[in-house]
mmCIF file of C-alpha atoms in Angstrom:
data_model
loop_
_atom_site.group_PDB
_atom_site.id
_atom_site.type_symbol
_atom_site.label_atom_id
_atom_site.label_comp_id
_atom_site.label_asym_id
_atom_site.label_seq_id
_atom_site.Cartn_x
_atom_site.Cartn_y
_atom_site.Cartn_z
ATOM 1 C CA MET A 18 29.961 49.681 -80.942
ATOM 2 C CA ILE A 19 33.475 49.720 -82.358
ATOM 3 C CA PHE A 20 32.264 49.751 -85.981
ATOM 4 C CA SER A 21 29.682 52.480 -85.487
ATOM 5 C CA THR A 22 31.332 55.052 -87.761
ATOM 6 C CA LYS A 23 30.467 57.211 -90.678
ATOM 7 C CA ASP A 24 32.607 57.507 -93.789
ATOM 8 C CA THR A 25 32.842 61.113 -94.953
ATOM 9 C CA GLY A 26 35.523 60.467 -97.538
ATOM 10 C CA PRO A 27 39.317 60.125 -97.657
ATOM 11 C CA VAL A 28 41.755 62.509 -96.008
ATOM 12 C CA ALA A 29 43.039 65.446 -98.004
ATOM 13 C CA ASP A 30 46.411 63.942 -98.931
ATOM 14 C CA ALA A 31 45.246 60.347 -99.404
ATOM 15 C CA VAL A 32 46.656 58.202 -102.190
ATOM 16 C CA ASN A 33 44.272 58.367 -105.151
ATOM 17 C CA GLN A 34 42.043 55.320 -105.678
ATOM 18 C CA HIS A 35 43.648 53.398 -102.837
ATOM 19 C CA TRP A 36 42.011 50.120 -101.773
ATOM 20 C CA VAL A 37 41.290 51.627 -98.352
ATOM 21 C CA ASP A 38 38.896 54.097 -99.966
ATOM 22 C CA THR A 39 37.568 51.890 -102.757
ATOM 23 C CA ARG A 40 37.359 48.264 -101.543
ATOM 24 C CA LEU A 41 37.321 48.315 -97.761
ATOM 25 C CA PRO A 42 33.821 48.321 -96.186
ATOM 26 C CA PRO A 43 32.849 51.909 -95.288
ATOM 27 C CA ALA A 44 32.623 51.100 -91.566
ATOM 28 C CA LEU A 45 36.291 50.075 -91.532
ATOM 29 C CA ARG A 46 37.705 52.951 -93.553
ATOM 30 C CA PRO A 47 38.129 55.433 -90.676
ATOM 31 C CA TYR A 48 40.225 52.859 -88.801
ATOM 32 C CA ALA A 49 42.398 52.216 -91.837
ATOM 33 C CA ARG A 50 42.900 55.961 -92.211
ATOM 34 C CA LEU A 51 43.844 56.294 -88.554
ATOM 35 C CA ALA A 52 46.509 53.612 -89.048
ATOM 36 C CA ARG A 53 47.562 55.200 -92.381
ATOM 37 C CA TRP A 54 47.211 51.887 -94.230
ATOM 38 C CA GLU A 55 46.801 53.843 -97.453
ATOM 39 C CA ARG A 56 50.227 55.428 -96.881
ATOM 40 C CA PRO A 57 52.748 52.605 -96.434
ATOM 41 C CA ILE A 58 55.723 54.972 -96.485
ATOM 42 C CA GLY A 59 55.359 55.437 -92.720
ATOM 43 C CA TRP A 60 55.791 51.788 -91.814
ATOM 44 C CA TRP A 61 58.588 51.443 -94.374
ATOM 45 C CA LEU A 62 60.465 54.257 -92.643
ATOM 46 C CA LEU A 63 59.915 52.562 -89.287
ATOM 47 C CA LEU A 64 60.946 49.192 -90.721
ATOM 48 C CA TRP A 65 64.189 50.165 -92.447
ATOM 49 C CA PRO A 66 66.324 50.670 -89.318
ATOM 50 C CA CYS A 67 65.102 47.244 -88.100
ATOM 51 C CA TRP A 68 66.082 45.520 -91.332
ATOM 52 C CA TRP A 69 69.373 47.422 -91.611
ATOM 53 C CA SER A 70 70.256 46.366 -88.089
ATOM 54 C CA ALA A 71 69.283 42.743 -88.745
ATOM 55 C CA ALA A 72 71.473 42.725 -91.860
ATOM 56 C CA LEU A 73 74.372 44.369 -90.027
ATOM 57 C CA ALA A 74 74.042 41.774 -87.263
ATOM 58 C CA ALA A 75 74.196 39.042 -89.912
ATOM 59 C CA ILE A 76 77.492 40.488 -91.139
ATOM 60 C CA ALA A 77 78.918 40.642 -87.623
ATOM 61 C CA ALA A 78 77.742 37.106 -86.834
ATOM 62 C CA GLY A 79 79.123 35.653 -90.046
ATOM 63 C CA ASN A 80 75.696 34.630 -91.315
ATOM 64 C CA GLY A 81 74.898 34.691 -95.015
ATOM 65 C CA TRP A 82 71.662 36.641 -94.653
ATOM 66 C CA PRO A 83 69.452 38.283 -92.027
ATOM 67 C CA ASN A 84 67.218 35.963 -90.034
ATOM 68 C CA PRO A 85 64.039 35.655 -92.204
ATOM 69 C CA TRP A 86 61.840 35.115 -89.143
ATOM 70 C CA HIS A 87 63.143 38.316 -87.600
ATOM 71 C CA LEU A 88 62.538 40.222 -90.848
ATOM 72 C CA ALA A 89 58.942 38.984 -90.945
ATOM 73 C CA LEU A 90 58.348 39.897 -87.296
ATOM 74 C CA PHE A 91 59.784 43.363 -87.818
ATOM 75 C CA LEU A 92 57.522 43.868 -90.838
ATOM 76 C CA ILE A 93 54.373 42.935 -88.913
ATOM 77 C CA GLY A 94 55.524 44.947 -85.907
ATOM 78 C CA ALA A 95 56.306 48.015 -88.013
ATOM 79 C CA VAL A 96 52.837 48.026 -89.586
ATOM 80 C CA ALA A 97 51.138 47.514 -86.219
ATOM 81 C CA MET A 98 53.190 50.023 -84.236
ATOM 82 C CA ARG A 99 53.227 52.658 -86.934
ATOM 83 C CA GLY A 100 49.445 52.392 -87.000
ATOM 84 C CA ALA A 101 49.287 52.594 -83.215
ATOM 85 C CA GLY A 102 51.634 55.574 -83.206
ATOM 86 C CA CYS A 103 49.563 57.443 -85.788
ATOM 87 C CA THR A 104 46.361 56.634 -83.889
ATOM 88 C CA TYR A 105 47.884 57.914 -80.655
ATOM 89 C CA ASN A 106 49.244 60.995 -82.414
ATOM 90 C CA ASP A 107 45.807 61.793 -83.863
ATOM 91 C CA LEU A 108 44.243 61.546 -80.411
ATOM 92 C CA VAL A 109 46.773 63.964 -78.974
ATOM 93 C CA ASP A 110 46.692 66.355 -81.934
ATOM 94 C CA VAL A 111 42.968 66.476 -82.668
ATOM 95 C CA ASP A 112 42.678 70.212 -81.856
ATOM 96 C CA ILE A 113 45.680 71.064 -84.044
ATOM 97 C CA ASP A 114 44.587 68.786 -86.882
ATOM 98 C CA ALA A 115 41.220 70.538 -87.010
ATOM 99 C CA LYS A 116 43.008 73.830 -87.810
ATOM 100 C CA VAL A 117 45.383 72.561 -90.518
ATOM 101 C CA GLU A 118 44.074 72.217 -94.073
ATOM 102 C CA ARG A 119 45.895 68.947 -94.831
ATOM 103 C CA THR A 120 44.794 67.228 -91.610
ATOM 104 C CA ARG A 121 41.316 68.543 -90.794
ATOM 105 C CA SER A 122 39.784 65.736 -92.882
ATOM 106 C CA ARG A 123 41.400 63.027 -90.723
ATOM 107 C CA PRO A 124 38.880 60.665 -89.075
ATOM 108 C CA ILE A 125 38.713 62.246 -85.599
ATOM 109 C CA PRO A 126 38.371 65.959 -86.502
ATOM 110 C CA ALA A 127 36.125 65.012 -89.433
ATOM 111 C CA GLY A 128 33.752 63.199 -87.058
ATOM 112 C CA GLN A 129 34.148 59.815 -88.756
ATOM 113 C CA ILE A 130 34.890 58.052 -85.469
ATOM 114 C CA THR A 131 34.543 58.626 -81.726
ATOM 115 C CA LYS A 132 37.429 58.932 -79.301
ATOM 116 C CA LEU A 133 36.317 55.764 -77.500
ATOM 117 C CA GLN A 134 36.465 53.813 -80.741
ATOM 118 C CA VAL A 135 39.892 55.295 -81.436
ATOM 119 C CA LYS A 136 41.180 54.186 -78.034
ATOM 120 C CA ILE A 137 39.894 50.633 -78.540
ATOM 121 C CA PHE A 138 41.568 50.493 -81.952
ATOM 122 C CA LEU A 139 44.796 51.844 -80.446
ATOM 123 C CA LEU A 140 44.751 49.088 -77.824
ATOM 124 C CA LEU A 141 44.203 46.353 -80.413
ATOM 125 C CA GLN A 142 47.152 47.536 -82.501
ATOM 126 C CA ALA A 143 49.363 47.804 -79.428
ATOM 127 C CA LEU A 144 48.423 44.244 -78.418
ATOM 128 C CA LEU A 145 49.439 42.972 -81.854
ATOM 129 C CA GLY A 146 52.755 44.775 -81.455
ATOM 130 C CA LEU A 147 53.203 43.136 -78.062
ATOM 131 C CA VAL A 148 52.555 39.677 -79.496
ATOM 132 C CA VAL A 149 55.279 40.323 -82.069
ATOM 133 C CA LEU A 150 57.692 41.657 -79.456
ATOM 134 C CA LEU A 151 57.259 38.590 -77.242
ATOM 135 C CA GLN A 152 58.749 36.424 -80.001
ATOM 136 C CA PHE A 153 62.214 37.870 -79.337
ATOM 137 C CA ASN A 154 64.737 37.263 -76.558
ATOM 138 C CA THR A 155 64.357 38.863 -73.127
ATOM 139 C CA PHE A 156 66.821 41.664 -73.795
ATOM 140 C CA ALA A 157 65.082 42.632 -77.040
ATOM 141 C CA ILE A 158 61.692 42.553 -75.315
ATOM 142 C CA GLY A 159 62.889 44.992 -72.672
ATOM 143 C CA LEU A 160 64.453 47.188 -75.317
ATOM 144 C CA GLY A 161 61.222 47.186 -77.298
ATOM 145 C CA ILE A 162 59.194 48.205 -74.258
ATOM 146 C CA ALA A 163 61.633 51.076 -73.672
ATOM 147 C CA SER A 164 60.816 52.377 -77.152
ATOM 148 C CA LEU A 165 57.401 53.437 -75.840
ATOM 149 C CA ILE A 166 59.055 56.369 -74.056
ATOM 150 C CA PRO A 167 60.039 58.335 -77.204
ATOM 151 C CA VAL A 168 56.792 57.259 -78.872
ATOM 152 C CA ALA A 169 54.757 58.671 -75.978
ATOM 153 C CA ILE A 170 56.489 62.047 -75.804
ATOM 154 C CA TYR A 171 56.879 62.756 -79.529
ATOM 155 C CA PRO A 172 53.393 64.244 -80.221
ATOM 156 C CA PHE A 173 53.921 66.905 -77.542
ATOM 157 C CA MET A 174 57.300 68.100 -78.795
ATOM 158 C CA LYS A 175 55.903 70.226 -81.618
ATOM 159 C CA ARG A 176 54.371 72.430 -78.935
ATOM 160 C CA ILE A 177 57.549 73.107 -76.947
ATOM 161 C CA THR A 178 60.557 72.790 -79.261
ATOM 162 C CA ASN A 179 61.666 73.638 -82.784
ATOM 163 C CA TRP A 180 63.090 70.118 -83.014
ATOM 164 C CA PRO A 181 60.123 67.703 -82.944
ATOM 165 C CA GLN A 182 61.812 65.866 -85.838
ATOM 166 C CA LEU A 183 64.650 64.965 -83.461
ATOM 167 C CA PHE A 184 62.189 63.217 -81.160
ATOM 168 C CA LEU A 185 60.592 61.492 -84.143
ATOM 169 C CA GLY A 186 64.086 60.234 -84.922
ATOM 170 C CA PHE A 187 64.427 58.823 -81.423
ATOM 171 C CA ALA A 188 61.241 56.805 -81.986
ATOM 172 C CA PHE A 189 61.493 55.860 -85.666
ATOM 173 C CA SER A 190 65.160 54.811 -85.524
ATOM 174 C CA TRP A 191 64.722 52.522 -82.514
ATOM 175 C CA GLY A 192 64.716 49.499 -84.790
ATOM 176 C CA ALA A 193 68.428 50.081 -85.392
ATOM 177 C CA LEU A 194 68.898 48.763 -81.861
ATOM 178 C CA MET A 195 66.273 46.025 -82.110
ATOM 179 C CA GLY A 196 67.646 44.106 -85.090
ATOM 180 C CA TRP A 197 71.023 43.690 -83.419
ATOM 181 C CA ALA A 198 69.537 42.873 -80.006
ATOM 182 C CA ALA A 199 67.333 40.176 -81.557
ATOM 183 C CA VAL A 200 70.460 38.352 -82.776
ATOM 184 C CA PHE A 201 72.958 38.925 -79.971
ATOM 185 C CA GLY A 202 70.786 39.600 -76.917
ATOM 186 C CA SER A 203 72.839 42.720 -76.220
ATOM 187 C CA LEU A 204 73.931 45.994 -77.796
ATOM 188 C CA GLY A 205 77.253 47.255 -79.113
ATOM 189 C CA TRP A 206 78.707 50.256 -80.850
ATOM 190 C CA ALA A 207 77.535 49.170 -84.306
ATOM 191 C CA PRO A 208 73.784 49.385 -83.555
ATOM 192 C CA VAL A 209 74.251 52.551 -81.493
ATOM 193 C CA LEU A 210 76.036 54.261 -84.397
ATOM 194 C CA LEU A 211 73.359 52.981 -86.762
ATOM 195 C CA TYR A 212 70.714 54.431 -84.426
ATOM 196 C CA LEU A 213 72.400 57.844 -84.337
ATOM 197 C CA GLY A 214 72.682 57.841 -88.112
ATOM 198 C CA GLY A 215 69.008 56.928 -88.393
ATOM 199 C CA ILE A 216 68.103 59.903 -86.220
ATOM 200 C CA CYS A 217 69.956 62.270 -88.561
ATOM 201 C CA TRP A 218 68.300 60.676 -91.582
ATOM 202 C CA THR A 219 64.863 60.970 -89.952
ATOM 203 C CA ILE A 220 65.316 64.657 -89.154
ATOM 204 C CA GLY A 221 66.245 65.203 -92.791
ATOM 205 C CA TYR A 222 63.345 63.430 -94.456
ATOM 206 C CA ASP A 223 60.759 64.694 -91.967
ATOM 207 C CA THR A 224 61.977 68.262 -92.434
ATOM 208 C CA ILE A 225 61.142 67.862 -96.111
ATOM 209 C CA TYR A 226 57.731 66.450 -95.156
ATOM 210 C CA ALA A 227 57.037 69.286 -92.687
ATOM 211 C CA HIS A 228 57.457 71.926 -95.395
ATOM 212 C CA GLN A 229 53.996 70.923 -96.636
ATOM 213 C CA ASP A 230 52.398 72.418 -93.517
ATOM 214 C CA LYS A 231 54.680 75.311 -92.593
ATOM 215 C CA GLU A 232 52.146 78.063 -93.304
ATOM 216 C CA ASP A 233 49.379 76.432 -91.266
ATOM 217 C CA ASP A 234 51.888 75.457 -88.580
ATOM 218 C CA ALA A 235 52.916 79.085 -88.208
ATOM 219 C CA LEU A 236 49.287 80.133 -87.765
ATOM 220 C CA VAL A 237 48.484 77.553 -85.079
ATOM 221 C CA GLY A 238 51.847 77.738 -83.320
ATOM 222 C CA VAL A 239 53.209 74.319 -84.268
ATOM 223 C CA ARG A 240 57.006 74.190 -84.367
ATOM 224 C CA SER A 241 59.191 72.189 -86.740
ATOM 225 C CA THR A 242 62.654 72.053 -88.252
ATOM 226 C CA ALA A 243 61.030 73.120 -91.531
ATOM 227 C CA ARG A 244 60.103 76.430 -89.920
ATOM 228 C CA LEU A 245 63.420 76.605 -88.066
ATOM 229 C CA PHE A 246 65.604 76.010 -91.124
ATOM 230 C CA GLY A 247 63.414 77.905 -93.606
ATOM 231 C CA ALA A 248 65.472 79.069 -96.574
ATOM 232 C CA ARG A 249 68.500 77.291 -95.076
ATOM 233 C CA THR A 250 66.855 73.894 -95.423
ATOM 234 C CA LYS A 251 69.181 72.647 -98.161
ATOM 235 C CA PRO A 252 72.409 73.358 -96.221
ATOM 236 C CA ALA A 253 70.814 71.792 -93.154
ATOM 237 C CA LEU A 254 69.890 68.678 -95.131
ATOM 238 C CA ILE A 255 73.437 68.412 -96.454
ATOM 239 C CA LEU A 256 74.766 68.447 -92.882
ATOM 240 C CA LEU A 257 72.160 65.966 -91.654
ATOM 241 C CA TYR A 258 72.583 63.531 -94.533
ATOM 242 C CA THR A 259 76.374 63.798 -94.330
ATOM 243 C CA ALA A 260 76.230 62.986 -90.624
ATOM 244 C CA ALA A 261 73.893 60.059 -91.282
ATOM 245 C CA THR A 262 76.209 58.693 -93.965
ATOM 246 C CA GLY A 263 79.285 59.032 -91.776
ATOM 247 C CA LEU A 264 77.579 57.283 -88.872
ATOM 248 C CA PHE A 265 76.339 54.470 -91.116
ATOM 249 C CA MET A 266 79.883 53.972 -92.384
ATOM 250 C CA LEU A 267 81.208 53.859 -88.829
ATOM 251 C CA ALA A 268 78.532 51.326 -87.896
ATOM 252 C CA ALA A 269 79.495 49.144 -90.853
ATOM 253 C CA THR A 270 83.175 49.443 -89.944
ATOM 254 C CA VAL A 271 82.567 48.410 -86.332
ATOM 255 C CA ALA A 272 80.489 45.448 -87.550
ATOM 256 C CA ASP A 273 83.456 44.384 -89.712
ATOM 257 C CA ALA A 274 81.521 44.852 -92.933
ATOM 258 C CA GLY A 275 83.159 44.437 -96.316
ATOM 259 C CA PRO A 276 83.148 46.526 -99.510
ATOM 260 C CA ALA A 277 79.588 45.729 -100.590
ATOM 261 C CA ALA A 278 78.123 47.407 -97.507
ATOM 262 C CA PHE A 279 80.064 50.588 -98.232
ATOM 263 C CA VAL A 280 79.066 50.484 -101.904
ATOM 264 C CA GLY A 281 75.446 50.489 -100.744
ATOM 265 C CA ILE A 282 76.021 53.418 -98.400
ATOM 266 C CA VAL A 283 77.767 55.423 -101.143
ATOM 267 C CA ALA A 284 74.987 54.597 -103.608
ATOM 268 C CA GLY A 285 72.578 55.907 -101.001
ATOM 269 C CA VAL A 286 74.483 59.193 -100.951
ATOM 270 C CA ALA A 287 73.563 59.684 -104.602
ATOM 271 C CA HIS A 288 69.890 59.316 -103.749
ATOM 272 C CA LEU A 289 70.073 61.705 -100.790
ATOM 273 C CA GLY A 290 72.008 64.187 -102.923
ATOM 274 C CA TRP A 291 69.274 64.043 -105.553
ATOM 275 C CA GLN A 292 66.706 64.908 -102.877
ATOM 276 C CA VAL A 293 68.644 67.991 -101.834
ATOM 277 C CA ILE A 294 69.323 69.172 -105.393
ATOM 278 C CA VAL A 295 65.755 68.993 -106.695
ATOM 279 C CA LEU A 296 63.981 70.068 -103.475
ATOM 280 C CA ASP A 297 61.630 73.039 -103.727
ATOM 281 C CA ILE A 298 60.485 73.787 -100.187
ATOM 282 C CA ASP A 299 57.483 75.756 -101.487
ATOM 283 C CA ASP A 300 56.153 72.884 -103.605
ATOM 284 C CA GLY A 301 54.131 70.709 -101.240
ATOM 285 C CA ASP A 302 53.489 67.974 -103.792
ATOM 286 C CA GLN A 303 57.176 67.669 -104.532
ATOM 287 C CA CYS A 304 58.051 67.618 -100.836
ATOM 288 C CA LEU A 305 55.699 64.670 -100.386
ATOM 289 C CA LYS A 306 57.212 62.885 -103.380
ATOM 290 C CA LEU A 307 60.756 63.326 -102.069
ATOM 291 C CA PHE A 308 59.705 62.219 -98.593
ATOM 292 C CA ARG A 309 58.222 59.022 -100.021
ATOM 293 C CA SER A 310 61.370 58.378 -102.057
ATOM 294 C CA ASN A 311 63.185 57.440 -98.859
ATOM 295 C CA THR A 312 61.780 53.947 -99.313
ATOM 296 C CA THR A 313 64.211 53.672 -102.222
ATOM 297 C CA TYR A 314 67.046 54.828 -99.985
ATOM 298 C CA GLY A 315 66.138 52.136 -97.480
ATOM 299 C CA TRP A 316 66.288 49.439 -100.146
ATOM 300 C CA ILE A 317 69.703 50.669 -101.327
ATOM 301 C CA LEU A 318 71.301 50.372 -97.884
ATOM 302 C CA PHE A 319 69.586 47.085 -97.120
ATOM 303 C CA ALA A 320 70.704 45.568 -100.417
ATOM 304 C CA GLY A 321 74.298 46.598 -99.731
ATOM 305 C CA PHE A 322 74.278 45.087 -96.244
ATOM 306 C CA CYS A 323 72.641 41.859 -97.441
ATOM 307 C CA ALA A 324 75.065 41.514 -100.337
ATOM 308 C CA ASP A 325 77.970 42.008 -97.957
ATOM 309 C CA ALA A 326 76.629 39.355 -95.560
ATOM 310 C CA LEU A 327 76.280 36.868 -98.398
ATOM 311 C CA ILE A 328 79.714 37.603 -99.882
ATOM 312 C CA GLY A 329 81.335 37.299 -96.450
ATOM 313 C CA TRP A 330 79.595 33.988 -95.829
ATOM 314 C CA LEU A 331 80.630 32.569 -99.209
#
């Protein structure tokens, strides 16, 4: 049965006193942990490129605001597909997760759930994502299906390259293409530049995140940009965040954005700069805090784009 599970407690880095671990029925908790419902930062990071792209498309189309229906669909889709991606990743990485202190308490290695139950749950989440995708135009549907390619290959990259964060960027930034395609039924340079900038941003924030596990990763042979950059992480982040900012500015320029969009991008630079300045790569708790702070960065850029769309419309 799909709900035949045992709850052996939250994962090691779970949010304290989260409703997943306090209010959800015990039989459902392993599924919620697989989908990372107690850690919304993941779906926020997947959602932001979608919303940025939708707002940038509104600017280019002369609309006063992003399409609310599209924003709602992207929100539901981000939660569903982030959960599906994490579930798939946990299936692929179960042997590695069992050897890493932070991840050995996840539902599969902890024995809270069977692999058959995990696969059924993965299918249900993917079906929800498909229902969301089918609400868009034909071009966007095809583009969304193509996103499964980087999603499928990402979990294996940590075994063969020092740049798994690059492949995470390919997957997590895909929404930068989707928001534009949902409005215009095609692509252009603006969403492509936004996508490339999102990749650079993703490599940066996930490098910070990966510093939590670098000791265990070294022992089990998992590769990452955290291990690659090491003591040079701060200079690397400066380059990555500078590239992301430059690409976002180019995307806004191509979309014929006004001053408010650039004010938002520049304000975002202050936040990214703060991350670099205060980062201590040997403080796992701080790395997690800085990683989560990228939700704030997402709001800053989105607010700038939305303000610019509204001002241009008025």
